[in-house]
Amino acid sequence: MNRIYYKYNFMFQITGFLLLIVGIVILVTYSEYDLLITRRFFTIPGFVIATGVIILLGSFLGFYGAITKQFYLIAAYCGLLVLVLIFEIAIVIVSYGLKNDATSAIRSPMLQTLQLYESRRDIAKIWDDLQMQFECCGVAGRFDYVSNRIPVSCCHIDYGTISPFECMTANAYPTGCASVLGEWLSYNAHVIAICALLALCLQVCFVLYSMAK
C-alpha cells in the first residue's frame, strides 16, 4: 500500500510542476500586453500557479505523513487532494468560458489604449510590438487610426527598404488586432484547460487504480 501511495504522490508532484510551469509561462507572455487585455485573463494563469504550488506543498505533506504515519497529516493530505480536484475542474470550466469570448472581452480596453497611442510612449510600444508580431493594424482594422496617421508598425517593411517609407491605408495590414489577439488568448486558454484536464484525469485514474489494488 505504501508503495502505491508513494507512486501516486510522485505523480501528483509531476502534475503540480506541469501546472506551475504552464501558469508561469502564460502569465509572463500575457504581461507583454497587460494594458490591452482585461484582468480576467491574468486571473486564470495566476490560479493555475496557485494550484500548482498547493499540489507541490501537498505532496511534501503527503510524503512526510507517510514517513511519520501521522493520521492527521494523511487526512489533511486527502482533503487537499479533493480541494485540488475541485480547483482543476474550475480551471477547465473558466478557461473554456474565456476561450469563447476572448475577442469581445478585449475590444474595449484596446479601443481605449489606441486613443492614447500618440500621447503615451508605453502604450505606443505595446501597440507597435503587437502589430509587428501579429501583422495586424488597429483594433478592427487600419481605419481605426484617425486622419490616416498610421504607424509604421502597421506595415511590412522588406529588408533593404530605404527611407523615406510611408505606411498608408493602401499598404497597411488589413487584419485588425482584436481578432488575432483574441485568437491567441483563446489558444492559451485552451492550453490551460487541456493541461488542467490532463492533470485531473491522471490524478483520478491513479486514485481509481490505487483503489482497485
Short mmCIF file of C-alpha atoms in Angstrom, two decimals:
data_model
loop_
_atom_site.label_atom_id
_atom_site.label_comp_id
_atom_site.label_asym_id
_atom_site.label_seq_id
_atom_site.Cartn_x
_atom_site.Cartn_y
_atom_site.Cartn_z
CA MET A 1 0.00 0.00 0.00
CA ASN A 2 2.82 2.40 0.88
CA ARG A 3 4.44 1.75 -2.49
CA ILE A 4 1.26 2.72 -4.35
CA TYR A 5 0.92 5.77 -2.09
CA TYR A 6 4.45 6.92 -2.92
CA LYS A 7 3.85 6.39 -6.64
CA TYR A 8 0.66 8.42 -6.53
CA ASN A 9 2.34 11.18 -4.57
CA PHE A 10 5.18 11.33 -7.09
CA MET A 11 2.70 11.55 -9.97
CA PHE A 12 0.79 14.19 -8.00
CA GLN A 13 4.03 16.17 -7.76
CA ILE A 14 4.61 15.95 -11.53
CA THR A 15 1.14 17.38 -12.25
CA GLY A 16 1.94 20.21 -9.83
CA PHE A 17 5.11 21.07 -11.74
CA LEU A 18 3.17 20.90 -15.02
CA LEU A 19 0.54 23.38 -13.87
CA LEU A 20 3.14 25.65 -12.26
CA ILE A 21 5.25 25.88 -15.44
CA VAL A 22 2.25 26.40 -17.74
CA GLY A 23 0.83 29.10 -15.46
CA ILE A 24 4.13 31.00 -15.20
CA VAL A 25 4.86 30.87 -18.95
CA ILE A 26 1.40 32.12 -19.91
CA LEU A 27 1.38 34.80 -17.20
CA VAL A 28 4.73 36.14 -18.45
CA THR A 29 3.53 36.23 -22.07
CA TYR A 30 0.31 38.00 -21.04
CA SER A 31 2.32 40.68 -19.22
CA GLU A 32 3.66 41.89 -22.59
CA TYR A 33 0.14 43.13 -23.43
CA ASP A 34 -1.10 43.92 -19.92
CA LEU A 35 -2.71 47.23 -20.93
CA LEU A 36 -4.65 45.66 -23.80
CA ILE A 37 -6.32 42.75 -22.02
CA THR A 38 -8.61 42.59 -19.01
CA ARG A 39 -7.69 41.29 -15.55
CA ARG A 40 -9.79 38.18 -16.18
CA PHE A 41 -7.08 36.76 -18.40
CA PHE A 42 -4.45 37.20 -15.67
CA THR A 43 -6.66 35.55 -13.04
CA ILE A 44 -6.66 32.11 -14.67
CA PRO A 45 -2.86 31.60 -15.02
CA GLY A 46 -2.48 33.06 -11.52
CA PHE A 47 -4.98 30.50 -10.24
CA VAL A 48 -3.13 27.75 -12.13
CA ILE A 49 0.15 28.79 -10.46
CA ALA A 50 -1.53 28.78 -7.04
CA THR A 51 -2.95 25.30 -7.71
CA GLY A 52 0.48 24.04 -8.76
CA VAL A 53 2.04 25.43 -5.57
CA ILE A 54 -0.69 23.82 -3.44
CA ILE A 55 -0.08 20.48 -5.17
CA LEU A 56 3.68 20.66 -4.55
CA LEU A 57 3.23 21.63 -0.90
CA GLY A 58 0.59 18.93 -0.52
CA SER A 59 2.88 16.28 -2.00
CA PHE A 60 5.58 17.12 0.54
CA LEU A 61 2.95 16.94 3.27
CA GLY A 62 1.92 13.54 1.94
CA PHE A 63 5.48 12.21 1.92
CA TYR A 64 6.05 13.43 5.46
CA GLY A 65 2.73 11.98 6.63
CA ALA A 66 3.57 8.60 5.10
CA ILE A 67 7.01 8.52 6.72
CA THR A 68 5.81 9.58 10.19
CA LYS A 69 2.48 7.71 9.84
CA GLN A 70 0.60 10.58 11.45
CA PHE A 71 -3.12 10.22 10.82
CA TYR A 72 -3.89 13.95 10.86
CA LEU A 73 -1.28 14.69 8.20
CA ILE A 74 -2.58 11.93 5.94
CA ALA A 75 -6.18 13.13 6.49
CA ALA A 76 -5.12 16.70 5.63
CA TYR A 77 -3.39 15.38 2.52
CA CYS A 78 -6.54 13.56 1.38
CA GLY A 79 -8.60 16.70 1.96
CA LEU A 80 -6.08 18.66 -0.07
CA LEU A 81 -6.44 16.19 -2.95
CA VAL A 82 -10.19 16.80 -3.06
CA LEU A 83 -9.64 20.58 -2.98
CA VAL A 84 -7.14 20.37 -5.85
CA LEU A 85 -9.56 18.32 -7.96
CA ILE A 86 -12.23 20.99 -7.43
CA PHE A 87 -9.73 23.72 -8.39
CA GLU A 88 -8.78 21.86 -11.58
CA ILE A 89 -12.42 21.41 -12.60
CA ALA A 90 -12.97 25.15 -12.03
CA ILE A 91 -9.89 25.99 -14.14
CA VAL A 92 -11.19 23.89 -17.04
CA ILE A 93 -14.67 25.46 -16.92
CA VAL A 94 -13.48 29.08 -16.60
CA SER A 95 -10.76 28.64 -19.25
CA TYR A 96 -13.23 27.38 -21.83
CA GLY A 97 -15.55 30.25 -20.91
CA LEU A 98 -12.76 32.77 -21.60
CA LYS A 99 -11.81 30.92 -24.77
CA ASN A 100 -15.23 31.54 -26.27
CA ASP A 101 -15.43 35.30 -25.63
CA ALA A 102 -11.79 36.40 -25.72
CA THR A 103 -12.13 38.79 -28.67
CA SER A 104 -15.20 40.60 -27.33
CA ALA A 105 -13.62 40.89 -23.86
CA ILE A 106 -10.52 42.75 -25.07
CA ARG A 107 -12.15 45.07 -27.60
CA SER A 108 -12.97 47.82 -25.09
CA PRO A 109 -9.50 48.16 -23.46
CA MET A 110 -7.90 48.01 -26.90
CA LEU A 111 -10.03 50.89 -28.17
CA GLN A 112 -9.26 52.93 -25.05
CA THR A 113 -5.50 52.48 -25.32
CA LEU A 114 -5.44 53.08 -29.08
CA GLN A 115 -6.71 56.63 -28.47
CA LEU A 116 -3.58 57.25 -26.36
CA TYR A 117 -1.16 55.89 -28.96
CA GLU A 118 0.41 59.26 -29.81
CA SER A 119 0.42 60.65 -26.26
CA ARG A 120 1.86 57.74 -24.25
CA ARG A 121 5.13 56.09 -25.19
CA ASP A 122 4.48 52.90 -23.16
CA ILE A 123 1.18 52.31 -24.95
CA ALA A 124 2.78 53.07 -28.32
CA LYS A 125 5.45 50.42 -27.62
CA ILE A 126 2.85 47.78 -26.72
CA TRP A 127 0.84 48.52 -29.84
CA ASP A 128 3.92 48.56 -32.08
CA ASP A 129 5.09 45.22 -30.68
CA LEU A 130 1.60 43.75 -31.13
CA GLN A 131 1.20 45.00 -34.70
CA MET A 132 4.64 43.82 -35.79
CA GLN A 133 4.40 40.42 -34.10
CA PHE A 134 0.89 39.55 -35.28
CA GLU A 135 0.98 41.55 -38.55
CA CYS A 136 -2.22 43.41 -37.76
CA CYS A 137 -3.31 47.03 -37.56
CA GLY A 138 -5.66 48.86 -35.21
CA VAL A 139 -8.47 47.20 -33.29
CA ALA A 140 -10.90 46.30 -36.08
CA GLY A 141 -8.57 47.38 -38.88
CA ARG A 142 -6.29 50.08 -40.25
CA PHE A 143 -9.13 52.62 -40.45
CA ASP A 144 -9.17 52.87 -36.63
CA TYR A 145 -6.30 55.36 -36.87
CA VAL A 146 -7.65 58.88 -37.31
CA SER A 147 -6.55 61.21 -40.12
CA ASN A 148 -4.72 58.31 -41.83
CA ARG A 149 -1.81 58.73 -39.37
CA ILE A 150 -0.95 55.04 -39.47
CA PRO A 151 2.12 53.83 -37.53
CA VAL A 152 4.98 52.23 -39.46
CA SER A 153 4.45 49.09 -37.35
CA CYS A 154 1.21 48.54 -39.30
CA CYS A 155 3.17 47.86 -42.48
CA HIS A 156 5.52 45.13 -43.61
CA ILE A 157 8.99 46.54 -44.29
CA ASP A 158 11.19 44.42 -46.53
CA TYR A 159 14.92 44.12 -45.96
CA GLY A 160 16.77 46.81 -47.87
CA THR A 161 13.93 49.32 -47.69
CA ILE A 162 15.32 52.87 -47.88
CA SER A 163 13.69 55.89 -46.22
CA PRO A 164 11.50 57.74 -46.60
CA PHE A 165 8.98 54.94 -46.05
CA GLU A 166 5.34 55.83 -45.50
CA CYS A 167 2.73 53.49 -44.06
CA MET A 168 -0.72 54.21 -45.52
CA THR A 169 -4.10 52.51 -45.68
CA ALA A 170 -3.15 51.07 -49.06
CA ASN A 171 -0.13 49.11 -47.77
CA ALA A 172 -1.08 48.59 -44.10
CA TYR A 173 -2.02 45.19 -42.71
CA PRO A 174 -5.74 44.64 -43.41
CA THR A 175 -6.43 42.49 -40.33
CA GLY A 176 -7.48 44.09 -37.05
CA CYS A 177 -5.52 43.20 -33.92
CA ALA A 178 -8.58 42.39 -31.80
CA SER A 179 -9.30 39.25 -33.80
CA VAL A 180 -5.73 37.92 -33.89
CA LEU A 181 -5.00 38.78 -30.25
CA GLY A 182 -8.33 37.20 -29.31
CA GLU A 183 -7.38 34.02 -31.17
CA TRP A 184 -4.03 33.97 -29.36
CA LEU A 185 -5.72 34.39 -25.98
CA SER A 186 -8.25 31.68 -26.90
CA TYR A 187 -5.41 29.33 -27.78
CA ASN A 188 -3.68 29.98 -24.45
CA ALA A 189 -6.96 29.44 -22.57
CA HIS A 190 -7.33 26.16 -24.46
CA VAL A 191 -3.80 25.13 -23.45
CA ILE A 192 -4.55 25.90 -19.79
CA ALA A 193 -7.80 23.92 -19.93
CA ILE A 194 -6.10 20.91 -21.56
CA CYS A 195 -3.25 20.89 -19.02
CA ALA A 196 -5.68 21.14 -16.08
CA LEU A 197 -7.85 18.41 -17.60
CA LEU A 198 -4.80 16.20 -18.17
CA ALA A 199 -3.68 16.67 -14.56
CA LEU A 200 -7.21 15.95 -13.36
CA CYS A 201 -7.52 12.76 -15.43
CA LEU A 202 -4.11 11.47 -14.31
CA GLN A 203 -4.95 12.05 -10.67
CA VAL A 204 -8.41 10.46 -10.88
CA CYS A 205 -7.14 7.47 -12.88
CA PHE A 206 -4.37 6.80 -10.39
CA VAL A 207 -6.82 7.06 -7.47
CA LEU A 208 -9.09 4.50 -9.14
CA TYR A 209 -6.08 2.29 -9.87
CA SER A 210 -4.99 2.53 -6.24
CA MET A 211 -8.48 1.62 -5.02
CA ALA A 212 -8.55 -1.40 -7.35
CA LYS A 213 -5.28 -2.59 -5.83
#
